[in-house]
Amino acid sequence: MADATTIGQPGRHRAFGRWVALGAACLLGACQTIVPRGPVEPSQQRPTTRPVDRPEIGVETGIPRDAERNRVALLVPLSGSNAGVGTSIANATMLALLDTQNQRVRITNYDTATGAAAAAQRAIAEGAQLILGPLLADDVRAVAPIARAANIPVLSFSNDLGVAGNGAYLMGYVPTQSIARVVDFARTRGVSNFAGLVPNGLYGERASTAFLRAVEGAGGQVVSLQTYARGPGGISGAVTRLAAKAPYDAVLIADGGATAASAAAMVKRGGASTRILGTELWNSDTSIAAKPALSGAWYASVSDTLYRQYAAKYRARFGAGPYRLSSLGYDSVLLTVRIARDWKPGTPFPVNRLRDGDGFAGIDGAFRFGRDNVAERALEVKEIRGGTTTVVSPAPTGFGK
């Protein structure tokens, strides 16, 4: 019996039915968080109310008095401007509980849009021994000290490396890993001279550092690295400065799909054979493959193989495509359920289990937490070609010892 409760949103409790497992049972054995603009496919992403298929599975009002289950709090925005992605994550966690047919974990949802610190305090007061979320980096900064004082770990969905540590773990996709992966792959394909275009700001600063380190580590050379402001003329000016340092074999564009496509078109005017490289941001853009300027580009990201199956199930259940980030919620539950096998209800979460060297498996592939409390992920490299993406370097299935 899987149960969840939503706190702080009267009238928005949802009931869920049992579903055949997607394969979750098999899966068990940076910057300021960038929230995607929309779900996988156009839809109104709002909580869905459906009849209860079976009475023993569902959402209850109030705090459950069941002392036989591990209490877990999910902190995400369930109202306000980020309610869509927050609701999608909440739905994903429920699907994960149902798919695993879990009997040992109860998740209670708390809305961070009305105050992340207050949500954390309430969750802890009501018995939570583990916090999943928050989504935004600023909310992690507010929640982490409160959770740490109570010796409760936080599995955040942020991608801001600056909030990792002191009891807070990051499950978000960080640019450093995707940049290192695509640079290493490019080197195996003969790319030696690299150039880069990065936006001003914290994301750009960290992407720049990661890029320089990755190229140096791979034995290549950075010919030019240009920054730009996200405004009129910003990209074109940076491309002009970049062209003055030509030739180069490949250019990393550390930005979302639309900006990358605009920049790539300008870059290729000076050299049609120049390879374009992207970051993890591209994987959240469902139209990335349809951008002609990015044809032939490479980028690294988590695998979409299992995600597509999950998205189909989610869509069938809720009548809308999930936000790409929702898989983080699903995988956080798989991790929790796996550890809950040896986690006695009412006792502190066994945080040392998060350091399992073999890592964990999920919809997004293998991952494990390093000493920096950031999820190290097994990434694949994709190539955009002919209006679609093709995997040109599969993600490792696990971590070697």
PDB file of C-alpha atoms in Angstrom, residues 42-344:
ATOM      1  CA  PRO A  42       2.159  21.139 -24.573  1.00  0.00           C
ATOM      2  CA  SER A  43      -0.451  20.670 -21.898  1.00  0.00           C
ATOM      3  CA  GLN A  44      -1.944  22.252 -18.835  1.00  0.00           C
ATOM      4  CA  GLN A  45       0.218  20.744 -16.127  1.00  0.00           C
ATOM      5  CA  ARG A  46      -2.018  20.839 -13.071  1.00  0.00           C
ATOM      6  CA  PRO A  47      -2.870  18.300 -10.381  1.00  0.00           C
ATOM      7  CA  THR A  48      -5.214  15.677 -11.755  1.00  0.00           C
ATOM      8  CA  THR A  49      -8.133  14.398  -9.709  1.00  0.00           C
ATOM      9  CA  ARG A  50      -9.245  10.874 -10.496  1.00  0.00           C
ATOM     10  CA  PRO A  51     -11.386   8.282  -8.800  1.00  0.00           C
ATOM     11  CA  VAL A  52      -9.592   5.946  -6.431  1.00  0.00           C
ATOM     12  CA  ASP A  53      -9.105   2.666  -8.275  1.00  0.00           C
ATOM     13  CA  ARG A  54      -8.517   0.778  -5.041  1.00  0.00           C
ATOM     14  CA  PRO A  55      -9.435   2.168  -1.636  1.00  0.00           C
ATOM     15  CA  GLU A  56      -6.201   1.156   0.108  1.00  0.00           C
ATOM     16  CA  ILE A  57      -4.069   3.404  -2.126  1.00  0.00           C
ATOM     17  CA  GLY A  58      -4.548   7.143  -2.061  1.00  0.00           C
ATOM     18  CA  VAL A  59      -4.102  10.533  -0.543  1.00  0.00           C
ATOM     19  CA  GLU A  60      -5.455  11.212   2.908  1.00  0.00           C
ATOM     20  CA  THR A  61      -6.129  14.515   4.607  1.00  0.00           C
ATOM     21  CA  GLY A  62      -4.152  15.339   7.712  1.00  0.00           C
ATOM     22  CA  ILE A  63      -1.008  13.628   8.976  1.00  0.00           C
ATOM     23  CA  PRO A  64      -1.098   9.816   8.953  1.00  0.00           C
ATOM     24  CA  ARG A  65      -0.743   8.138  12.315  1.00  0.00           C
ATOM     25  CA  ASP A  66       0.856   5.041  10.792  1.00  0.00           C
ATOM     26  CA  ALA A  67       4.017   4.351  12.804  1.00  0.00           C
ATOM     27  CA  GLU A  68       4.990   1.343  10.695  1.00  0.00           C
ATOM     28  CA  ARG A  69       6.351   3.383   7.792  1.00  0.00           C
ATOM     29  CA  ASN A  70       9.297   5.661   7.245  1.00  0.00           C
ATOM     30  CA  ARG A  71       8.153   9.259   7.054  1.00  0.00           C
ATOM     31  CA  VAL A  72       9.519  11.233   4.117  1.00  0.00           C
ATOM     32  CA  ALA A  73       8.767  14.858   3.201  1.00  0.00           C
ATOM     33  CA  LEU A  74       8.628  16.106  -0.382  1.00  0.00           C
ATOM     34  CA  LEU A  75       9.280  19.849  -0.594  1.00  0.00           C
ATOM     35  CA  VAL A  76       8.379  21.311  -3.989  1.00  0.00           C
ATOM     36  CA  PRO A  77       6.432  24.324  -5.305  1.00  0.00           C
ATOM     37  CA  LEU A  78       2.783  23.288  -5.594  1.00  0.00           C
ATOM     38  CA  SER A  79       1.489  26.808  -6.201  1.00  0.00           C
ATOM     39  CA  GLY A  80       2.875  29.917  -7.846  1.00  0.00           C
ATOM     40  CA  SER A  81       4.938  30.223 -11.023  1.00  0.00           C
ATOM     41  CA  ASN A  82       6.752  26.891 -10.622  1.00  0.00           C
ATOM     42  CA  ALA A  83       3.675  24.871  -9.662  1.00  0.00           C
ATOM     43  CA  GLY A  84       3.761  22.936 -12.947  1.00  0.00           C
ATOM     44  CA  VAL A  85       7.171  21.400 -12.442  1.00  0.00           C
ATOM     45  CA  GLY A  86       6.566  20.921  -8.702  1.00  0.00           C
ATOM     46  CA  THR A  87       3.307  19.087  -9.315  1.00  0.00           C
ATOM     47  CA  SER A  88       4.989  16.949 -11.956  1.00  0.00           C
ATOM     48  CA  ILE A  89       7.665  15.931  -9.446  1.00  0.00           C
ATOM     49  CA  ALA A  90       4.999  15.154  -6.833  1.00  0.00           C
ATOM     50  CA  ASN A  91       3.112  12.992  -9.327  1.00  0.00           C
ATOM     51  CA  ALA A  92       6.349  11.206 -10.213  1.00  0.00           C
ATOM     52  CA  THR A  93       7.059  10.320  -6.591  1.00  0.00           C
ATOM     53  CA  MET A  94       3.609   8.784  -6.243  1.00  0.00           C
ATOM     54  CA  LEU A  95       4.112   6.736  -9.404  1.00  0.00           C
ATOM     55  CA  ALA A  96       7.397   5.468  -8.018  1.00  0.00           C
ATOM     56  CA  LEU A  97       5.732   4.353  -4.775  1.00  0.00           C
ATOM     57  CA  LEU A  98       3.028   2.564  -6.728  1.00  0.00           C
ATOM     58  CA  ASP A  99       5.444   0.961  -9.174  1.00  0.00           C
ATOM     59  CA  THR A 100       7.574  -0.457  -6.380  1.00  0.00           C
ATOM     60  CA  GLN A 101       4.463  -1.532  -4.425  1.00  0.00           C
ATOM     61  CA  ASN A 102       6.222  -0.106  -1.421  1.00  0.00           C
ATOM     62  CA  GLN A 103       5.031  -0.929   2.089  1.00  0.00           C
ATOM     63  CA  ARG A 104       7.619   0.950   4.161  1.00  0.00           C
ATOM     64  CA  VAL A 105       7.605   4.582   3.012  1.00  0.00           C
ATOM     65  CA  ARG A 106       4.993   7.307   3.371  1.00  0.00           C
ATOM     66  CA  ILE A 107       5.553  10.614   1.568  1.00  0.00           C
ATOM     67  CA  THR A 108       3.948  13.890   2.607  1.00  0.00           C
ATOM     68  CA  ASN A 109       4.016  16.834   0.179  1.00  0.00           C
ATOM     69  CA  TYR A 110       4.764  20.360   1.396  1.00  0.00           C
ATOM     70  CA  ASP A 111       4.402  23.490  -0.738  1.00  0.00           C
ATOM     71  CA  THR A 112       7.607  25.559  -0.796  1.00  0.00           C
ATOM     72  CA  ALA A 113       5.981  28.416  -2.710  1.00  0.00           C
ATOM     73  CA  THR A 114       4.526  29.686   0.559  1.00  0.00           C
ATOM     74  CA  GLY A 115       7.906  29.506   2.314  1.00  0.00           C
ATOM     75  CA  ALA A 116      10.525  26.754   2.086  1.00  0.00           C
ATOM     76  CA  ALA A 117      11.827  27.260   5.628  1.00  0.00           C
ATOM     77  CA  ALA A 118       8.342  27.040   7.094  1.00  0.00           C
ATOM     78  CA  ALA A 119       7.633  23.937   5.020  1.00  0.00           C
ATOM     79  CA  ALA A 120      10.780  22.255   6.334  1.00  0.00           C
ATOM     80  CA  GLN A 121      10.002  23.163   9.923  1.00  0.00           C
ATOM     81  CA  ARG A 122       6.514  21.757   9.608  1.00  0.00           C
ATOM     82  CA  ALA A 123       7.748  18.572   7.950  1.00  0.00           C
ATOM     83  CA  ILE A 124      10.287  17.958  10.701  1.00  0.00           C
ATOM     84  CA  ALA A 125       7.760  18.716  13.426  1.00  0.00           C
ATOM     85  CA  GLU A 126       5.435  16.166  11.857  1.00  0.00           C
ATOM     86  CA  GLY A 127       8.030  13.407  11.954  1.00  0.00           C
ATOM     87  CA  ALA A 128       9.891  13.475   8.628  1.00  0.00           C
ATOM     88  CA  GLN A 129      13.254  11.703   8.774  1.00  0.00           C
ATOM     89  CA  LEU A 130      14.236  12.496   5.170  1.00  0.00           C
ATOM     90  CA  ILE A 131      13.549  15.466   2.897  1.00  0.00           C
ATOM     91  CA  LEU A 132      13.232  15.113  -0.868  1.00  0.00           C
ATOM     92  CA  GLY A 133      13.683  18.526  -2.520  1.00  0.00           C
ATOM     93  CA  PRO A 134      13.531  21.484  -2.592  1.00  0.00           C
ATOM     94  CA  LEU A 135      13.798  22.375  -6.271  1.00  0.00           C
ATOM     95  CA  LEU A 136      15.268  25.890  -6.216  1.00  0.00           C
ATOM     96  CA  ALA A 137      18.744  26.696  -4.911  1.00  0.00           C
ATOM     97  CA  ASP A 138      17.509  29.538  -2.706  1.00  0.00           C
ATOM     98  CA  ASP A 139      15.024  27.170  -1.109  1.00  0.00           C
ATOM     99  CA  VAL A 140      17.805  24.646  -0.426  1.00  0.00           C
ATOM    100  CA  ARG A 141      19.768  27.395   1.309  1.00  0.00           C
ATOM    101  CA  ALA A 142      16.744  28.102   3.507  1.00  0.00           C
ATOM    102  CA  VAL A 143      15.981  24.455   4.270  1.00  0.00           C
ATOM    103  CA  ALA A 144      19.458  22.961   4.745  1.00  0.00           C
ATOM    104  CA  PRO A 145      20.351  24.615   8.090  1.00  0.00           C
ATOM    105  CA  ILE A 146      16.983  23.673   9.557  1.00  0.00           C
ATOM    106  CA  ALA A 147      17.318  20.071   8.423  1.00  0.00           C
ATOM    107  CA  ARG A 148      20.923  19.834   9.542  1.00  0.00           C
ATOM    108  CA  ALA A 149      20.015  20.996  13.041  1.00  0.00           C
ATOM    109  CA  ALA A 150      17.564  18.101  13.189  1.00  0.00           C
ATOM    110  CA  ASN A 151      20.072  15.634  11.642  1.00  0.00           C
ATOM    111  CA  ILE A 152      17.826  15.090   8.648  1.00  0.00           C
ATOM    112  CA  PRO A 153      19.417  14.746   5.180  1.00  0.00           C
ATOM    113  CA  VAL A 154      18.134  16.712   2.200  1.00  0.00           C
ATOM    114  CA  LEU A 155      18.063  15.184  -1.293  1.00  0.00           C
ATOM    115  CA  SER A 156      17.645  18.318  -3.361  1.00  0.00           C
ATOM    116  CA  PHE A 157      16.594  18.562  -7.014  1.00  0.00           C
ATOM    117  CA  SER A 158      18.744  21.672  -7.527  1.00  0.00           C
ATOM    118  CA  ASN A 159      21.723  21.806  -9.891  1.00  0.00           C
ATOM    119  CA  ASP A 160      23.528  24.557  -7.969  1.00  0.00           C
ATOM    120  CA  LEU A 161      26.859  23.180  -6.765  1.00  0.00           C
ATOM    121  CA  GLY A 162      27.031  25.981  -4.231  1.00  0.00           C
ATOM    122  CA  VAL A 163      24.307  24.480  -2.045  1.00  0.00           C
ATOM    123  CA  ALA A 164      25.774  20.969  -1.773  1.00  0.00           C
ATOM    124  CA  GLY A 165      27.224  19.852   1.546  1.00  0.00           C
ATOM    125  CA  ASN A 166      26.381  20.084   5.233  1.00  0.00           C
ATOM    126  CA  GLY A 167      23.678  17.481   4.912  1.00  0.00           C
ATOM    127  CA  ALA A 168      22.340  18.641   1.536  1.00  0.00           C
ATOM    128  CA  TYR A 169      22.787  16.378  -1.492  1.00  0.00           C
ATOM    129  CA  LEU A 170      22.232  17.376  -5.123  1.00  0.00           C
ATOM    130  CA  MET A 171      20.373  15.140  -7.549  1.00  0.00           C
ATOM    131  CA  GLY A 172      20.114  17.819 -10.256  1.00  0.00           C
ATOM    132  CA  TYR A 173      22.006  17.623 -13.547  1.00  0.00           C
ATOM    133  CA  VAL A 174      25.132  19.751 -13.226  1.00  0.00           C
ATOM    134  CA  PRO A 175      26.915  21.278 -16.233  1.00  0.00           C
ATOM    135  CA  THR A 176      30.390  20.222 -15.138  1.00  0.00           C
ATOM    136  CA  GLN A 177      29.674  16.550 -15.803  1.00  0.00           C
ATOM    137  CA  SER A 178      27.988  16.989 -19.172  1.00  0.00           C
ATOM    138  CA  ILE A 179      30.768  19.281 -20.393  1.00  0.00           C
ATOM    139  CA  ALA A 180      33.493  16.865 -19.329  1.00  0.00           C
ATOM    140  CA  ARG A 181      31.699  13.963 -21.003  1.00  0.00           C
ATOM    141  CA  VAL A 182      31.168  15.669 -24.367  1.00  0.00           C
ATOM    142  CA  VAL A 183      34.732  17.042 -24.408  1.00  0.00           C
ATOM    143  CA  ASP A 184      36.179  13.594 -23.730  1.00  0.00           C
ATOM    144  CA  PHE A 185      34.051  12.150 -26.519  1.00  0.00           C
ATOM    145  CA  ALA A 186      35.081  14.897 -28.935  1.00  0.00           C
ATOM    146  CA  ARG A 187      38.733  14.134 -28.255  1.00  0.00           C
ATOM    147  CA  THR A 188      38.179  10.505 -29.218  1.00  0.00           C
ATOM    148  CA  ARG A 189      36.785  11.765 -32.523  1.00  0.00           C
ATOM    149  CA  GLY A 190      39.869  13.803 -33.326  1.00  0.00           C
ATOM    150  CA  VAL A 191      38.915  17.222 -31.965  1.00  0.00           C
ATOM    151  CA  SER A 192      42.004  18.986 -30.597  1.00  0.00           C
ATOM    152  CA  ASN A 193      41.316  22.716 -30.738  1.00  0.00           C
ATOM    153  CA  PHE A 194      38.255  23.919 -28.827  1.00  0.00           C
ATOM    154  CA  ALA A 195      36.473  27.236 -28.482  1.00  0.00           C
ATOM    155  CA  GLY A 196      33.599  28.213 -26.215  1.00  0.00           C
ATOM    156  CA  LEU A 197      30.659  30.587 -25.896  1.00  0.00           C
ATOM    157  CA  VAL A 198      29.254  30.996 -22.386  1.00  0.00           C
ATOM    158  CA  PRO A 199      26.697  33.408 -20.912  1.00  0.00           C
ATOM    159  CA  ASN A 200      27.521  35.899 -18.192  1.00  0.00           C
ATOM    160  CA  GLY A 201      26.461  34.847 -14.725  1.00  0.00           C
ATOM    161  CA  LEU A 202      27.044  31.996 -12.327  1.00  0.00           C
ATOM    162  CA  TYR A 203      26.086  29.248 -14.763  1.00  0.00           C
ATOM    163  CA  GLY A 204      28.501  30.639 -17.348  1.00  0.00           C
ATOM    164  CA  GLU A 205      31.302  30.985 -14.801  1.00  0.00           C
ATOM    165  CA  ARG A 206      30.998  27.377 -13.729  1.00  0.00           C
ATOM    166  CA  ALA A 207      30.609  26.162 -17.294  1.00  0.00           C
ATOM    167  CA  SER A 208      33.777  28.064 -18.262  1.00  0.00           C
ATOM    168  CA  THR A 209      35.781  26.529 -15.437  1.00  0.00           C
ATOM    169  CA  ALA A 210      34.499  23.052 -16.258  1.00  0.00           C
ATOM    170  CA  PHE A 211      35.273  23.525 -19.948  1.00  0.00           C
ATOM    171  CA  LEU A 212      38.856  24.685 -19.387  1.00  0.00           C
ATOM    172  CA  ARG A 213      39.544  21.820 -16.982  1.00  0.00           C
ATOM    173  CA  ALA A 214      37.928  19.231 -19.224  1.00  0.00           C
ATOM    174  CA  VAL A 215      39.866  20.255 -22.319  1.00  0.00           C
ATOM    175  CA  GLU A 216      43.135  20.382 -20.434  1.00  0.00           C
ATOM    176  CA  GLY A 217      42.451  17.004 -18.850  1.00  0.00           C
ATOM    177  CA  ALA A 218      41.642  15.488 -22.231  1.00  0.00           C
ATOM    178  CA  GLY A 219      44.845  16.794 -23.778  1.00  0.00           C
ATOM    179  CA  GLY A 220      43.237  19.412 -26.012  1.00  0.00           C
ATOM    180  CA  GLN A 221      43.615  23.179 -26.313  1.00  0.00           C
ATOM    181  CA  VAL A 222      41.137  26.013 -25.776  1.00  0.00           C
ATOM    182  CA  VAL A 223      41.790  28.510 -28.569  1.00  0.00           C
ATOM    183  CA  SER A 224      39.198  31.050 -27.434  1.00  0.00           C
ATOM    184  CA  LEU A 225      36.539  31.367 -24.745  1.00  0.00           C
ATOM    185  CA  GLN A 226      34.058  34.235 -25.098  1.00  0.00           C
ATOM    186  CA  THR A 227      31.308  35.394 -22.757  1.00  0.00           C
ATOM    187  CA  TYR A 228      28.137  37.229 -23.720  1.00  0.00           C
ATOM    188  CA  ALA A 229      25.211  39.013 -22.182  1.00  0.00           C
ATOM    189  CA  ARG A 230      21.748  37.628 -22.813  1.00  0.00           C
ATOM    190  CA  GLY A 231      20.504  40.629 -24.696  1.00  0.00           C
ATOM    191  CA  PRO A 232      20.453  42.229 -28.157  1.00  0.00           C
ATOM    192  CA  GLY A 233      23.792  41.848 -29.879  1.00  0.00           C
ATOM    193  CA  GLY A 234      25.309  39.794 -27.084  1.00  0.00           C
ATOM    194  CA  ILE A 235      25.725  36.562 -29.006  1.00  0.00           C
ATOM    195  CA  SER A 236      26.734  38.140 -32.318  1.00  0.00           C
ATOM    196  CA  GLY A 237      29.461  40.167 -30.640  1.00  0.00           C
ATOM    197  CA  ALA A 238      30.850  37.094 -28.892  1.00  0.00           C
ATOM    198  CA  VAL A 239      30.838  35.094 -32.136  1.00  0.00           C
ATOM    199  CA  THR A 240      32.721  37.881 -33.887  1.00  0.00           C
ATOM    200  CA  ARG A 241      35.391  37.863 -31.190  1.00  0.00           C
ATOM    201  CA  LEU A 242      35.507  34.091 -31.374  1.00  0.00           C
ATOM    202  CA  ALA A 243      36.013  34.116 -35.146  1.00  0.00           C
ATOM    203  CA  ALA A 244      39.095  36.283 -34.735  1.00  0.00           C
ATOM    204  CA  LYS A 245      40.794  33.309 -33.044  1.00  0.00           C
ATOM    205  CA  ALA A 246      39.874  30.759 -35.739  1.00  0.00           C
ATOM    206  CA  PRO A 247      40.500  28.052 -36.732  1.00  0.00           C
ATOM    207  CA  TYR A 248      39.111  25.641 -34.148  1.00  0.00           C
ATOM    208  CA  ASP A 249      37.580  22.190 -34.478  1.00  0.00           C
ATOM    209  CA  ALA A 250      34.623  22.536 -32.126  1.00  0.00           C
ATOM    210  CA  VAL A 251      32.712  25.206 -30.212  1.00  0.00           C
ATOM    211  CA  LEU A 252      30.933  24.591 -26.923  1.00  0.00           C
ATOM    212  CA  ILE A 253      27.764  26.681 -26.531  1.00  0.00           C
ATOM    213  CA  ALA A 254      26.810  26.532 -22.856  1.00  0.00           C
ATOM    214  CA  ASP A 255      23.199  27.643 -23.117  1.00  0.00           C
ATOM    215  CA  GLY A 256      19.691  26.404 -23.869  1.00  0.00           C
ATOM    216  CA  GLY A 257      18.599  25.100 -27.249  1.00  0.00           C
ATOM    217  CA  ALA A 258      17.167  28.305 -28.734  1.00  0.00           C
ATOM    218  CA  THR A 259      20.228  30.406 -27.911  1.00  0.00           C
ATOM    219  CA  ALA A 260      22.558  27.617 -28.993  1.00  0.00           C
ATOM    220  CA  ALA A 261      20.831  27.328 -32.373  1.00  0.00           C
ATOM    221  CA  SER A 262      21.112  31.074 -32.957  1.00  0.00           C
ATOM    222  CA  ALA A 263      24.800  31.075 -32.042  1.00  0.00           C
ATOM    223  CA  ALA A 264      25.535  27.922 -34.050  1.00  0.00           C
ATOM    224  CA  ALA A 265      24.158  29.479 -37.221  1.00  0.00           C
ATOM    225  CA  MET A 266      26.577  32.398 -36.814  1.00  0.00           C
ATOM    226  CA  VAL A 267      29.522  30.156 -35.956  1.00  0.00           C
ATOM    227  CA  LYS A 268      29.004  27.998 -39.039  1.00  0.00           C
ATOM    228  CA  ARG A 269      29.107  30.992 -41.362  1.00  0.00           C
ATOM    229  CA  GLY A 270      32.814  31.119 -40.653  1.00  0.00           C
ATOM    230  CA  GLY A 271      33.337  27.378 -40.904  1.00  0.00           C
ATOM    231  CA  ALA A 272      30.628  24.951 -41.894  1.00  0.00           C
ATOM    232  CA  SER A 273      32.667  21.994 -40.645  1.00  0.00           C
ATOM    233  CA  THR A 274      32.979  23.328 -37.094  1.00  0.00           C
ATOM    234  CA  ARG A 275      31.458  20.871 -34.651  1.00  0.00           C
ATOM    235  CA  ILE A 276      28.977  22.317 -32.150  1.00  0.00           C
ATOM    236  CA  LEU A 277      28.969  20.965 -28.592  1.00  0.00           C
ATOM    237  CA  GLY A 278      26.169  21.416 -26.061  1.00  0.00           C
ATOM    238  CA  THR A 279      25.404  20.875 -22.382  1.00  0.00           C
ATOM    239  CA  GLU A 280      22.794  19.107 -20.273  1.00  0.00           C
ATOM    240  CA  LEU A 281      20.392  22.026 -20.849  1.00  0.00           C
ATOM    241  CA  TRP A 282      19.642  20.686 -24.311  1.00  0.00           C
ATOM    242  CA  ASN A 283      18.036  17.545 -22.968  1.00  0.00           C
ATOM    243  CA  SER A 284      15.120  19.565 -21.539  1.00  0.00           C
ATOM    244  CA  ASP A 285      14.369  21.095 -24.947  1.00  0.00           C
ATOM    245  CA  THR A 286      12.012  18.803 -26.831  1.00  0.00           C
ATOM    246  CA  SER A 287      12.505  20.764 -30.058  1.00  0.00           C
ATOM    247  CA  ILE A 288      16.295  20.579 -30.026  1.00  0.00           C
ATOM    248  CA  ALA A 289      16.499  18.034 -32.856  1.00  0.00           C
ATOM    249  CA  ALA A 290      14.370  20.210 -35.133  1.00  0.00           C
ATOM    250  CA  LYS A 291      16.861  23.087 -35.156  1.00  0.00           C
ATOM    251  CA  PRO A 292      18.787  22.881 -38.484  1.00  0.00           C
ATOM    252  CA  ALA A 293      21.720  24.927 -37.199  1.00  0.00           C
ATOM    253  CA  LEU A 294      22.446  22.226 -34.626  1.00  0.00           C
ATOM    254  CA  SER A 295      22.608  19.376 -37.135  1.00  0.00           C
ATOM    255  CA  GLY A 296      25.716  17.337 -36.366  1.00  0.00           C
ATOM    256  CA  ALA A 297      26.043  18.746 -32.850  1.00  0.00           C
ATOM    257  CA  TRP A 298      27.024  16.578 -29.889  1.00  0.00           C
ATOM    258  CA  TYR A 299      25.825  16.922 -26.319  1.00  0.00           C
ATOM    259  CA  ALA A 300      25.953  14.762 -23.203  1.00  0.00           C
ATOM    260  CA  SER A 301      23.007  14.055 -20.913  1.00  0.00           C
ATOM    261  CA  VAL A 302      21.300  11.380 -18.887  1.00  0.00           C
ATOM    262  CA  SER A 303      19.784   8.589 -20.947  1.00  0.00           C
ATOM    263  CA  ASP A 304      16.223   8.947 -22.222  1.00  0.00           C
ATOM    264  CA  THR A 305      15.622   5.211 -22.797  1.00  0.00           C
ATOM    265  CA  LEU A 306      13.730   4.491 -19.572  1.00  0.00           C
ATOM    266  CA  TYR A 307      12.464   8.042 -19.355  1.00  0.00           C
ATOM    267  CA  ARG A 308      10.399   7.575 -22.513  1.00  0.00           C
ATOM    268  CA  GLN A 309       8.627   4.594 -20.937  1.00  0.00           C
ATOM    269  CA  TYR A 310       8.021   6.565 -17.766  1.00  0.00           C
ATOM    270  CA  ALA A 311       6.729   9.566 -19.733  1.00  0.00           C
ATOM    271  CA  ALA A 312       4.248   7.373 -21.612  1.00  0.00           C
ATOM    272  CA  LYS A 313       2.885   5.985 -18.344  1.00  0.00           C
ATOM    273  CA  TYR A 314       2.743   9.437 -16.778  1.00  0.00           C
ATOM    274  CA  ARG A 315       0.919  10.826 -19.792  1.00  0.00           C
ATOM    275  CA  ALA A 316      -1.627   8.011 -19.728  1.00  0.00           C
ATOM    276  CA  ARG A 317      -2.250   8.573 -16.037  1.00  0.00           C
ATOM    277  CA  PHE A 318      -2.389  12.370 -15.854  1.00  0.00           C
ATOM    278  CA  GLY A 319      -3.359  13.310 -19.393  1.00  0.00           C
ATOM    279  CA  ALA A 320      -0.260  15.474 -19.771  1.00  0.00           C
ATOM    280  CA  GLY A 321       3.425  15.036 -20.457  1.00  0.00           C
ATOM    281  CA  PRO A 322       5.736  15.276 -17.424  1.00  0.00           C
ATOM    282  CA  TYR A 323       8.384  17.923 -16.986  1.00  0.00           C
ATOM    283  CA  ARG A 324      11.802  16.424 -17.732  1.00  0.00           C
ATOM    284  CA  LEU A 325      12.993  17.185 -14.204  1.00  0.00           C
ATOM    285  CA  SER A 326      10.239  15.030 -12.727  1.00  0.00           C
ATOM    286  CA  SER A 327      12.422  11.952 -13.174  1.00  0.00           C
ATOM    287  CA  LEU A 328      14.534  13.285 -10.313  1.00  0.00           C
ATOM    288  CA  GLY A 329      11.533  12.817  -8.034  1.00  0.00           C
ATOM    289  CA  TYR A 330      10.935   9.299  -9.302  1.00  0.00           C
ATOM    290  CA  ASP A 331      14.571   8.302  -8.841  1.00  0.00           C
ATOM    291  CA  SER A 332      14.772   9.841  -5.372  1.00  0.00           C
ATOM    292  CA  VAL A 333      11.958   7.513  -4.341  1.00  0.00           C
ATOM    293  CA  LEU A 334      13.694   4.474  -5.864  1.00  0.00           C
ATOM    294  CA  LEU A 335      16.757   5.347  -3.808  1.00  0.00           C
ATOM    295  CA  THR A 336      14.662   5.802  -0.670  1.00  0.00           C
ATOM    296  CA  VAL A 337      12.804   2.537  -1.160  1.00  0.00           C
ATOM    297  CA  ARG A 338      16.025   0.645  -1.664  1.00  0.00           C
ATOM    298  CA  ILE A 339      17.536   2.019   1.534  1.00  0.00           C
ATOM    299  CA  ALA A 340      14.246   1.558   3.410  1.00  0.00           C
ATOM    300  CA  ARG A 341      14.715  -2.200   3.270  1.00  0.00           C
ATOM    301  CA  ASP A 342      17.115  -1.769   6.197  1.00  0.00           C
ATOM    302  CA  TRP A 343      15.670   1.440   7.630  1.00  0.00           C
ATOM    303  CA  LYS A 344      13.586   0.799  10.729  1.00  0.00           C
TER     304      LYS A 344
END
